Coordinates of C-alpha atoms in Angstrom, one line a residue:
X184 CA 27.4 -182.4 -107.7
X185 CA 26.3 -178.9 -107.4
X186 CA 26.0 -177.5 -103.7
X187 CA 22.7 -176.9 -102.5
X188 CA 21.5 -173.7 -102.3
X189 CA 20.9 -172.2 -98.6
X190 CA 17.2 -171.0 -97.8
X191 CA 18.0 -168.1 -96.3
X192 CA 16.7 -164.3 -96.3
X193 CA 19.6 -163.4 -98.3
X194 CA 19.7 -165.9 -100.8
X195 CA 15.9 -165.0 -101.6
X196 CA 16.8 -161.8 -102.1
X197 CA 18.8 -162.6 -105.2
X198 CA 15.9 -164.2 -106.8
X199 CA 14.6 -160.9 -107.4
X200 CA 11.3 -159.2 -106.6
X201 CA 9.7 -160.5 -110.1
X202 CA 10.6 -164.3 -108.9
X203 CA 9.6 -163.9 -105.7
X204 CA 5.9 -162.3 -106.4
X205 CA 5.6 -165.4 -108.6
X206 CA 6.4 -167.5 -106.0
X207 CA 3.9 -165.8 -103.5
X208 CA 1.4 -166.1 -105.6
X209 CA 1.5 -169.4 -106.5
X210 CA 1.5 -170.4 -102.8
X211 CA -1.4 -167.9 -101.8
X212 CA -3.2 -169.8 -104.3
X213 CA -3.3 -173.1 -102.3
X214 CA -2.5 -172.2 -99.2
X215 CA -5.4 -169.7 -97.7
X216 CA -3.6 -169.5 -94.1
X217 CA -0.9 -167.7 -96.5
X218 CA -2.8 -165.9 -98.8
X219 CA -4.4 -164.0 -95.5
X220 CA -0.9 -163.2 -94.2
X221 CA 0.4 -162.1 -97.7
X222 CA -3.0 -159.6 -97.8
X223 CA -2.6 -158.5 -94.4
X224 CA 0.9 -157.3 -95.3
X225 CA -0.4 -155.5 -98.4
X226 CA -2.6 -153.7 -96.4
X227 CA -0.3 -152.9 -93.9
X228 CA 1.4 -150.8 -96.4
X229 CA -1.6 -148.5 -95.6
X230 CA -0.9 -148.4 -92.0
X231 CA -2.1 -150.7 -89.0
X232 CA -5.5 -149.5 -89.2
X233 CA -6.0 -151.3 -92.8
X234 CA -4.5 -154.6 -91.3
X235 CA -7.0 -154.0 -88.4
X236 CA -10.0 -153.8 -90.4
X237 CA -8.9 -157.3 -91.9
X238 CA -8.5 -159.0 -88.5
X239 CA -11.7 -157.3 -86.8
X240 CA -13.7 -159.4 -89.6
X241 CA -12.1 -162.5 -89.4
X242 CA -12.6 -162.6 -85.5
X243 CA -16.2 -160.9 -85.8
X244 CA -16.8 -164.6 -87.5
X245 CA -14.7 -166.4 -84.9
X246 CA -16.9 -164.5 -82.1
X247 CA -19.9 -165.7 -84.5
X248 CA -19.1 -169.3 -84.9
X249 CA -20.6 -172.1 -83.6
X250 CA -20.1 -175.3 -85.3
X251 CA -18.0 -178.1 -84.5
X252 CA -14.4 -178.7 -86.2
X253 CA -13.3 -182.1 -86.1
X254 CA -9.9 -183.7 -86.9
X255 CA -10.1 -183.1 -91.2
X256 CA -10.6 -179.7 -90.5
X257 CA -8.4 -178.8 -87.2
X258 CA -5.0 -178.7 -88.6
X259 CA -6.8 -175.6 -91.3
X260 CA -8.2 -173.8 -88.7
X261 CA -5.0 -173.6 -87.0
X262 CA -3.4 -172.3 -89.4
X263 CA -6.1 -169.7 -90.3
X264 CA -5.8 -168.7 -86.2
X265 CA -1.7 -168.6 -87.0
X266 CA -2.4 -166.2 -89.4
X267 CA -4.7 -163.6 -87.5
X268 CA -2.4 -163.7 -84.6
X269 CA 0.7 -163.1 -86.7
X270 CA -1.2 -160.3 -88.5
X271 CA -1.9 -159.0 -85.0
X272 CA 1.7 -159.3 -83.6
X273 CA 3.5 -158.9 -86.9
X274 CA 2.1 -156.3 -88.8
X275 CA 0.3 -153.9 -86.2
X276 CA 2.0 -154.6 -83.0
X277 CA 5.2 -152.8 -84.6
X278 CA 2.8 -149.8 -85.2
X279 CA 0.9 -149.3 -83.0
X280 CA 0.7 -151.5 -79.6
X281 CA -2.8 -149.9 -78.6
X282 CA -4.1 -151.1 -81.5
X283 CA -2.1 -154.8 -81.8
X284 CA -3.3 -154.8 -77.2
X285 CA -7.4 -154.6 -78.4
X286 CA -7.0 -157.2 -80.8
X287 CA -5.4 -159.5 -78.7
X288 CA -7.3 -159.3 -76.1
X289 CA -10.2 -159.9 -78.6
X290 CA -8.6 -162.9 -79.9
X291 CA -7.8 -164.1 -76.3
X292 CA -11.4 -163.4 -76.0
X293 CA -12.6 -166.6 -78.4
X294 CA -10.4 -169.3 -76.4
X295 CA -13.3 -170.6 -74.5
X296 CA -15.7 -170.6 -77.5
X297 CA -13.1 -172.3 -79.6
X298 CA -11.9 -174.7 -77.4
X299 CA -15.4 -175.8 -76.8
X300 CA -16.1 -176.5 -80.4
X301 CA -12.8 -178.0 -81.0
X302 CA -10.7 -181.7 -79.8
X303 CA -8.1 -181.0 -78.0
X304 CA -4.9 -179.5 -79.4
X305 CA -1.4 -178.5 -77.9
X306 CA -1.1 -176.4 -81.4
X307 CA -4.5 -174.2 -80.3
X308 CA -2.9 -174.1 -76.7
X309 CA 0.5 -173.0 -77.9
X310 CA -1.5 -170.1 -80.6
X311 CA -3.9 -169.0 -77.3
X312 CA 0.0 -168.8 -75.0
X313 CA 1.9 -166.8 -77.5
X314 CA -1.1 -164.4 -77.8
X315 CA -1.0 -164.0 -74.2
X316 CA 2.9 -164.1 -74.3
X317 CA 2.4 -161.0 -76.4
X318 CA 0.6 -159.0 -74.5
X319 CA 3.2 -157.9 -72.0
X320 CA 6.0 -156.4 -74.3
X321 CA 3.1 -154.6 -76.1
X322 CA 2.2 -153.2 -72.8
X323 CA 5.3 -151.8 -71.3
X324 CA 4.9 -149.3 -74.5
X325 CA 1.3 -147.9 -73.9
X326 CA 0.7 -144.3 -71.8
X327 CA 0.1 -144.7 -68.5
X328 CA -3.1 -144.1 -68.6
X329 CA -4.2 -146.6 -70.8
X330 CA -1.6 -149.3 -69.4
X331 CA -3.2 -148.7 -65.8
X332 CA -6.9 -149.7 -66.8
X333 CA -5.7 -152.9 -68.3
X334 CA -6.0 -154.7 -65.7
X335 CA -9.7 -154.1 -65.3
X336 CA -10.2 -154.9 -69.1
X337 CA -9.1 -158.0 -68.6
X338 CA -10.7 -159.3 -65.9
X339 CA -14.4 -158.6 -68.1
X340 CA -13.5 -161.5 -70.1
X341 CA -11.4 -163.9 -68.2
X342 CA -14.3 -166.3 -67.7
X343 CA -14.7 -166.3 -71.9
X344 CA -11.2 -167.0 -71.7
X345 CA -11.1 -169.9 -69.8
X346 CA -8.0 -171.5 -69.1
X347 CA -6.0 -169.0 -71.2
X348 CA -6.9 -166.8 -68.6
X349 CA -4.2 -167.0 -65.9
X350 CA -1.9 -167.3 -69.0
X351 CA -3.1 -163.9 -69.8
X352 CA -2.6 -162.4 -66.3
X353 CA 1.0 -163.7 -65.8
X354 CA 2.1 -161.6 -68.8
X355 CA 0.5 -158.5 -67.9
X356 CA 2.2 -158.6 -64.3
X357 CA 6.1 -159.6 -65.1
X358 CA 6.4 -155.9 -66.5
X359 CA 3.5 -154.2 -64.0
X360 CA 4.1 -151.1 -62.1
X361 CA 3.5 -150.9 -58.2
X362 CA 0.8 -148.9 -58.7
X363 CA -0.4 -151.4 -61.4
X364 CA 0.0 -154.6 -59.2
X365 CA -1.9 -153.1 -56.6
X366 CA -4.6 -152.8 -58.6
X367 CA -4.2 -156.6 -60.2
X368 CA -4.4 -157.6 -56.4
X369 CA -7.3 -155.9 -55.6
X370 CA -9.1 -157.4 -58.4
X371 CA -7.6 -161.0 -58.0
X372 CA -8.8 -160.8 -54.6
X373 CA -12.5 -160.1 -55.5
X374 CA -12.6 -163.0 -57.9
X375 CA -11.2 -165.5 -55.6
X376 CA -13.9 -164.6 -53.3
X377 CA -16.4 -165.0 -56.4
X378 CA -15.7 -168.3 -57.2
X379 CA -16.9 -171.3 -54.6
X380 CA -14.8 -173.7 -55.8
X381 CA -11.2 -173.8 -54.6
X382 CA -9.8 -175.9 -57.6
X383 CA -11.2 -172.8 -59.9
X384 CA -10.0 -170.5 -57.8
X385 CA -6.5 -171.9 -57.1
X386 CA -4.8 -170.1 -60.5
X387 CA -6.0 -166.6 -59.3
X388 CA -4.5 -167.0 -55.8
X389 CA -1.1 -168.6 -57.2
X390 CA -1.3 -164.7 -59.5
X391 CA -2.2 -163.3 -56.0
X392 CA 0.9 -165.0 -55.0
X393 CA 3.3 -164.0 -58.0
X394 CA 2.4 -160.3 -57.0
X395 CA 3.4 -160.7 -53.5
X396 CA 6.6 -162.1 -54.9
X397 CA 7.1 -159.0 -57.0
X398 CA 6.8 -157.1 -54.0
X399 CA 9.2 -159.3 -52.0
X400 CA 6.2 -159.8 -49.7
X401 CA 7.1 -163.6 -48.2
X402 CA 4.9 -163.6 -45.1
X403 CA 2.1 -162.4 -47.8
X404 CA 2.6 -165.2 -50.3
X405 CA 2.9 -167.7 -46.9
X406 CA -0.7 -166.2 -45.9
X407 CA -1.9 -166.8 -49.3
X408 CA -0.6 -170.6 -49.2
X409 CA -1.9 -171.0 -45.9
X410 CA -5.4 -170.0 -47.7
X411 CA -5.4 -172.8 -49.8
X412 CA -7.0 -176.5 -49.0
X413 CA -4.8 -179.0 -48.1
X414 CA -4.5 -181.0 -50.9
X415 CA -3.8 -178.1 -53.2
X416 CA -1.2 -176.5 -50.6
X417 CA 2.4 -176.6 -51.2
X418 CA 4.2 -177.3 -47.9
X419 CA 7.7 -178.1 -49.3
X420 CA 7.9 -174.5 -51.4
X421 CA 6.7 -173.0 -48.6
X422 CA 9.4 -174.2 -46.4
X423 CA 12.2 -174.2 -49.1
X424 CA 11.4 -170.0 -49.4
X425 CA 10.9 -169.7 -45.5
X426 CA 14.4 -171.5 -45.3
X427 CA 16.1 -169.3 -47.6
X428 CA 14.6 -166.5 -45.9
X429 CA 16.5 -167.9 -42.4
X430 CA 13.7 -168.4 -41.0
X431 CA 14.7 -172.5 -40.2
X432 CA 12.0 -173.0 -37.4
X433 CA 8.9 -171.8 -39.3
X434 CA 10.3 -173.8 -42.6
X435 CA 10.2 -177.1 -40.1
X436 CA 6.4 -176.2 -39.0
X437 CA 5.7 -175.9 -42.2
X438 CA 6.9 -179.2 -43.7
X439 CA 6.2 -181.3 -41.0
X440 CA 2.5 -180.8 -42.2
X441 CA 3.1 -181.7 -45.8
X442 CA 1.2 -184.4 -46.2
X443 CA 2.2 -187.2 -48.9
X444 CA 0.9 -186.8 -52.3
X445 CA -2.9 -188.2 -53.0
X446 CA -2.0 -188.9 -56.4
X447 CA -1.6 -192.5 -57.6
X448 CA 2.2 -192.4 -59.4
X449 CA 4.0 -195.1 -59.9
X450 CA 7.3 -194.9 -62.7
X451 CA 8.9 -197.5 -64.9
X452 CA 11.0 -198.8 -62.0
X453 CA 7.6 -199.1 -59.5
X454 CA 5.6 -201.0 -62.7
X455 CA 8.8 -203.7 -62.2
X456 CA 9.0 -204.3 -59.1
X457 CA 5.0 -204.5 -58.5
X458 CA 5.0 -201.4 -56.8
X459 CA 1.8 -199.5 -57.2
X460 CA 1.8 -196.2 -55.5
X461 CA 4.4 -194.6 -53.9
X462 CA 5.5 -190.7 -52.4
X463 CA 7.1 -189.8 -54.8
X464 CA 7.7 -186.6 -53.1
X465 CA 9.7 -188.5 -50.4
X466 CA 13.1 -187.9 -51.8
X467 CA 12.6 -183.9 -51.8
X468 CA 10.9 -183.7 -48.4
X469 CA 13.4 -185.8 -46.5
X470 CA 16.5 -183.4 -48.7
X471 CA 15.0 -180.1 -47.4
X472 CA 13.9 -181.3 -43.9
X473 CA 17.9 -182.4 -43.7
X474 CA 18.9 -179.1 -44.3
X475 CA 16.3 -177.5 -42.2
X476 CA 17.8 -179.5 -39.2
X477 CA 21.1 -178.9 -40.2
X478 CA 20.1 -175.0 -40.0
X479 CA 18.6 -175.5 -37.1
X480 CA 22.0 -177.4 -35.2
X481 CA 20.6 -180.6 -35.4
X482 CA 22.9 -182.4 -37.8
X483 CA 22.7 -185.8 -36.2
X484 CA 18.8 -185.8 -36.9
X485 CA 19.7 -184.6 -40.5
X486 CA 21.8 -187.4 -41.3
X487 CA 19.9 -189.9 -39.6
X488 CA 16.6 -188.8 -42.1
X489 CA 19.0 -188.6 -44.8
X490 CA 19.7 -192.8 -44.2
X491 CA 16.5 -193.8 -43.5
X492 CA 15.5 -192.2 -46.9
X493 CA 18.0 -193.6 -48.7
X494 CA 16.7 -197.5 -47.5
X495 CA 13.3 -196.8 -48.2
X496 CA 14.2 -195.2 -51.6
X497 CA 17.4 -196.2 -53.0
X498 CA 17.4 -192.3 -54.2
X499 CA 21.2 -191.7 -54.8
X500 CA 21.1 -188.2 -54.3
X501 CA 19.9 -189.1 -51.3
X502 CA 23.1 -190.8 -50.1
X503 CA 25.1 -188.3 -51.8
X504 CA 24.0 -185.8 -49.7
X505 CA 24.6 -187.9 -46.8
X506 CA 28.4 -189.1 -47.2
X507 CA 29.0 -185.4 -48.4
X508 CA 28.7 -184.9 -44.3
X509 CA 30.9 -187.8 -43.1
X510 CA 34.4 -187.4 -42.0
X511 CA 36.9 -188.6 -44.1
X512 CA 37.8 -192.6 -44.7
X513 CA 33.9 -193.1 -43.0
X514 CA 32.6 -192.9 -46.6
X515 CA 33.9 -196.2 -47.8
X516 CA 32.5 -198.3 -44.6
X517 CA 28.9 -196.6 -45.9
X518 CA 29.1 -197.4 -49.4
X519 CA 29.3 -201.0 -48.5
X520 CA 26.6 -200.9 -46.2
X521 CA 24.6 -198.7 -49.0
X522 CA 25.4 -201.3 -51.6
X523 CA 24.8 -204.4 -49.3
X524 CA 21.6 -202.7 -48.4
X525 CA 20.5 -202.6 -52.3
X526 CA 21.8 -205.7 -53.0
X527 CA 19.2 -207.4 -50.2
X528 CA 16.5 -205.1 -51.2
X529 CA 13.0 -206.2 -52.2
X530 CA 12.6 -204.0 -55.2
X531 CA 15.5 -205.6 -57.1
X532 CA 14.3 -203.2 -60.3
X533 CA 14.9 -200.3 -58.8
X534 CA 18.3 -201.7 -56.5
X535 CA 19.7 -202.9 -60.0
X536 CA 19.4 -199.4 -61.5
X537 CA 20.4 -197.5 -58.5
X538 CA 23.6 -200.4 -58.9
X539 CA 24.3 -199.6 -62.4
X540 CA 23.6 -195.6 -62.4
X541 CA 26.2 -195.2 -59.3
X542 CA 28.1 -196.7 -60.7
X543 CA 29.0 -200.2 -59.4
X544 CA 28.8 -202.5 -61.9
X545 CA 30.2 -205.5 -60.3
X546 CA 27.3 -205.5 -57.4
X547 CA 24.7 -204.7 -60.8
X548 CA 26.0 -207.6 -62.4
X549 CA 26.1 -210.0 -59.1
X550 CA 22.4 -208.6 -58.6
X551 CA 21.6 -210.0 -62.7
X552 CA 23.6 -213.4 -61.9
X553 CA 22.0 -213.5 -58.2
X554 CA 18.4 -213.3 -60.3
X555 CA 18.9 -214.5 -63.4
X556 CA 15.1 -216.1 -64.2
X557 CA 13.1 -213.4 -62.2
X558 CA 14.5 -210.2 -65.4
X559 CA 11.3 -209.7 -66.7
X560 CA 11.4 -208.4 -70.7
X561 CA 8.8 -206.5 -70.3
X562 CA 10.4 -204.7 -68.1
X563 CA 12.7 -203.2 -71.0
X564 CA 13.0 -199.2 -70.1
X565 CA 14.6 -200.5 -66.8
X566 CA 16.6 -203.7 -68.5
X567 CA 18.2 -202.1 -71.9
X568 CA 19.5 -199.5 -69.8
X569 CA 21.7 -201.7 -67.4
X570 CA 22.7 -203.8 -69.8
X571 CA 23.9 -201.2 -72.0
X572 CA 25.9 -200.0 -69.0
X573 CA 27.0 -203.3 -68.2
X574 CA 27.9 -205.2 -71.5
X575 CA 31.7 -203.9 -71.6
X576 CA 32.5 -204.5 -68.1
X577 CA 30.3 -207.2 -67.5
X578 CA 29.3 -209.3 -70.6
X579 CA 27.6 -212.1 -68.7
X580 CA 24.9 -210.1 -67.3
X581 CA 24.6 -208.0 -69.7
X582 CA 24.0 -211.1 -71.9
X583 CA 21.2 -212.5 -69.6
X584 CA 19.6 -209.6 -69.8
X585 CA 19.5 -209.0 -73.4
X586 CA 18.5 -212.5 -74.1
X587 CA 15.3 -211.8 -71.8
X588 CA 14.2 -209.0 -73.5
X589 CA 14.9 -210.6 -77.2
X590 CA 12.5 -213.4 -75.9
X591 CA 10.5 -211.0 -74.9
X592 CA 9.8 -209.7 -77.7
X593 CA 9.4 -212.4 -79.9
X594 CA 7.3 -214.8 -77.2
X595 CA 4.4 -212.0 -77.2
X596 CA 4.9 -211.1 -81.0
X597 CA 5.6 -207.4 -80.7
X598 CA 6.8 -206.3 -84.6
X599 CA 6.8 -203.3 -83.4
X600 CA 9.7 -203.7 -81.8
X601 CA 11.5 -206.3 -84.0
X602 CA 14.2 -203.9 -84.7
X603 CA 14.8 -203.3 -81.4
X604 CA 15.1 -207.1 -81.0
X605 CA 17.9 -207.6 -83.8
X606 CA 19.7 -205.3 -82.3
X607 CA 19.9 -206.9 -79.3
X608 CA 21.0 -210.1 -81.3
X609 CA 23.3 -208.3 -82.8
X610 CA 25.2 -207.0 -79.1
X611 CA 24.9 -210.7 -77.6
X612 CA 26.5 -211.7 -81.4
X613 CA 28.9 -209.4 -79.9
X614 CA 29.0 -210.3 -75.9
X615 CA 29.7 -214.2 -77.0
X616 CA 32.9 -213.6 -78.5
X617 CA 34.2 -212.1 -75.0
X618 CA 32.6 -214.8 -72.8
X619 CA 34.0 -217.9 -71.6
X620 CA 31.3 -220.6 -73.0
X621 CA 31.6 -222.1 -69.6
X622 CA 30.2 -219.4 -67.8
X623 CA 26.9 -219.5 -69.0
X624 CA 26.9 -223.5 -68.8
X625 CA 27.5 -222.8 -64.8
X626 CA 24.4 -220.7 -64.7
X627 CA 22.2 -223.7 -66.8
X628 CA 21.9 -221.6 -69.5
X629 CA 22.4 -222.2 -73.4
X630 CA 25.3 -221.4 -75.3
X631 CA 25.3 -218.5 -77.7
X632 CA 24.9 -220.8 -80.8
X633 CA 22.6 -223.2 -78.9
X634 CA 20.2 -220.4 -77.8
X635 CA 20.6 -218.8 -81.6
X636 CA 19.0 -222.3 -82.8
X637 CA 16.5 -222.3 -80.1
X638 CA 15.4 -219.2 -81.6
X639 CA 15.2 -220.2 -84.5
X640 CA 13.0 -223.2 -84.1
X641 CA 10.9 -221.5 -81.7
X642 CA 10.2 -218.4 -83.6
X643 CA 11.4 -219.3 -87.2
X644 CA 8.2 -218.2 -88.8
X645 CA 8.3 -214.0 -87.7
X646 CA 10.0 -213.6 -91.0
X647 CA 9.3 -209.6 -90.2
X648 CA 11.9 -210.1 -87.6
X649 CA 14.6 -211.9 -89.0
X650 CA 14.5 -209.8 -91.8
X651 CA 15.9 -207.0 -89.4
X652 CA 18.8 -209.1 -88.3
X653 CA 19.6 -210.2 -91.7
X654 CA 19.9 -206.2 -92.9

């Protein structure tokens, strides 16, 4: 069999020009997006200025537009915005970045318009961040003069922008001068004060912020934070910089007023064990305040926090952190007093996978045995991972919790996940051939074969599924 040819630069190149204008063609053709990139190449043979012409009338009509484009036309559009951006970055960026700069900030110009006439897309967001993206590099090669009134060219149209707008911002100032950040301040400052609402003005303090940064400015970026309401204020980063900074004290004033999170979160584990909202910001608060008090000579306090956020959390970094600090030979009378703690705790989900992630897979698999009728199926981000951690050290619970998500799955019908289920079958096929048959008789459960026929009188009609384990 003949090797296949690579598609590379080089391997087109032996095709010839001949071949390869054919090609073109024929895919200009049928493919506008392409035939606009293909033109705006020819015409860059004539200099930037050509290309420019090209792309000023194809965003005079974005500027223009005003009708609606639903889902049969999106994935079009995009491609004809692909094209005008690549013409602007491509073909006269290279050339001539004053140019390539007032196109794309034209361009940047339309993201309001055309994300109010459009469904939402992460394609359109990615097109409106890479033209943003752009704009930096481009920058860092105009004359002064014309890179220092950028700033006040951009903020004219930030509102048109919309949410591209900060985007736009960040670019400008990773490669700003001193003289140029002053200036971004200035004006960041003004519209902060212009807008009433804290949430819209939040983006143009965190820029504010960024700048004080480039400065190495803390106590300005702390005074900017401390500007911000509380819900939107950042008390661990806050601390985390003042820390770094050795300034201990002030990072402890600062975190002991971080409130908990308002927002509702609740992961996989939570779901399982009926847990609906939680701090999830627990874990990192509890970590940095321990090393604030170890900065600040208080170790006992440290570790003390450090334990009493492992039991509420069963985070194992966590306890980690703590027996890192322990004298030696201590570590091993903790570990069992960590492990006896998860193996009595209430939210068994989460206890079995801290059990099985440490790893200790013989408390895991006493926690499976200890439970074996409260493993919930549904529960199957939290159960296919420990059993697949368990099944070669611990068969029998990994079998128990196979089998509860295999029923599962075909109790409630879900042939969407039929394929998931014969795989399963096929590692408790497996499991049964390294269990003793007594062991699951002690537990009052079925043997493999007698729970296999169970199956299949129970669910012998989802011929969808036992098609997958026949394959």
């Amino acid at each position: 069999m003949a090797a296949k040819s690579k598609f590379t630069a080089a391997t087109l190149a032996e095709l010839g020009p001949a071949k390869l204008a054919e090609l073109i063609v024929e895919e200009a053709q049928a493919n506008p997006a392409f035939r606009k990139r293909v033109i705006a190449a020819l015409a860059g043979t004539q200099g930037p200025e050509a290309v420019a012409k090209l792309v000023e009338r194809r965003l005079a009509a974005l500027e223009k537009a005003r009708s609606f484009i639903d889902w049969p036309r999106i994935k079009e559009f995009e491609k004809d915005l692909a094209a005008t951006l690549a013409s602007i970055t491509d073909e006269i960026g290279p050339a001539s970045a004053p140019l390539a700069i007032d196109l794309l900030l034209r361009f940047l110009a339309t993201a309001g318009g055309v994300f109010a006439r459009t469904l939402s897309s992460d394609r359109l967001e990615d097109l409106y961040g890479a033209a943003a993206a752009a704009l930096g590099p481009l920058a860092v090669r105009l004359e002064p003069a014309d890179r220092a009134g950028l700033p006040d060219r951009v903020m004219t149209f930030v509102d048109r922008a919309g949410d591209v707008a900060p985007g736009i911002i960040a670019s400008l100032l990773e490669r700003a001068s001193a003289h140029d950040l002053d200036r971004w301040d200035r004006l960041l400052a003004d519209k902060v004060v212009a807008l009433k609402s804290a949430y819209a003005a939040h983006s143009y303090r965190e820029l504010r912020q960024t700048i004080a940064l480039q400065r190495g400015d803390l106590d300005g970026w702390v005074a900017l934070e401390s500007q911000k309401p509380g819900q939107l204020r950042d008390g661990l980063a806050v601390a985390e910089r003042l820390l770094d900074a050795g300034r201990a004290e002030e990072a402890l004033a600062w975190l002991d007023i971080e409130e908990p999170s308002r927002l509702a979160y609740a992961d996989a584990l939570d779901l399982a064990d009926g847990v609906t909202k939680r701090d999830f910001r627990l874990p990192a608060r509890s970590a940095l305040k321990a090393r604030i008090l170890e900065a600040l000579g208080r170790g006992q306090e440290a570790q003390d926090l450090r334990w009493a956020t492992f039991e509420a959390t069963l985070n194992p970094d966590i306890l980690r952190a703590y027996l890192a600090r322990l004298d030696d030979f201590v570590e091993f009378e903790v570990l069992d007093r960590a492990f006896s703690h998860a193996l009595a705790a209430k939210t068994r989900y989460r206890a079995l996978y801290f059990l099985s992630e440490w790893p200790r897979l013989d408390y895991a698999a006493r926690l499976v045995l200890d439970f074996g009728l409260v493993w919930d199926g549904r529960h199957y981000q939290v159960l296919q991972s420990v059993a697949d951690r368990l099944q070669e050290e611990q068969p029998l619970a990994a079998t128990l919790l196979y089998r509860a998500l295999v029923e599962e799955i075909l109790t409630k019908g879900k042939s969407a996940a039929y394929g998931h289920g014969a795989a399963y079958l096929a590692r408790l096929d497996d499991l049964a051939t390294r269990l003793d048959p007594a062991a699951l008789a002690k537990l009052g459960r079925l043997s493999h074969a007698d729970w296999q026929a169970y199956l299949r009188q129970q669910h012998g009609r989802k011929a969808s599924f036992w098609a997958h384990v026949a394959k």
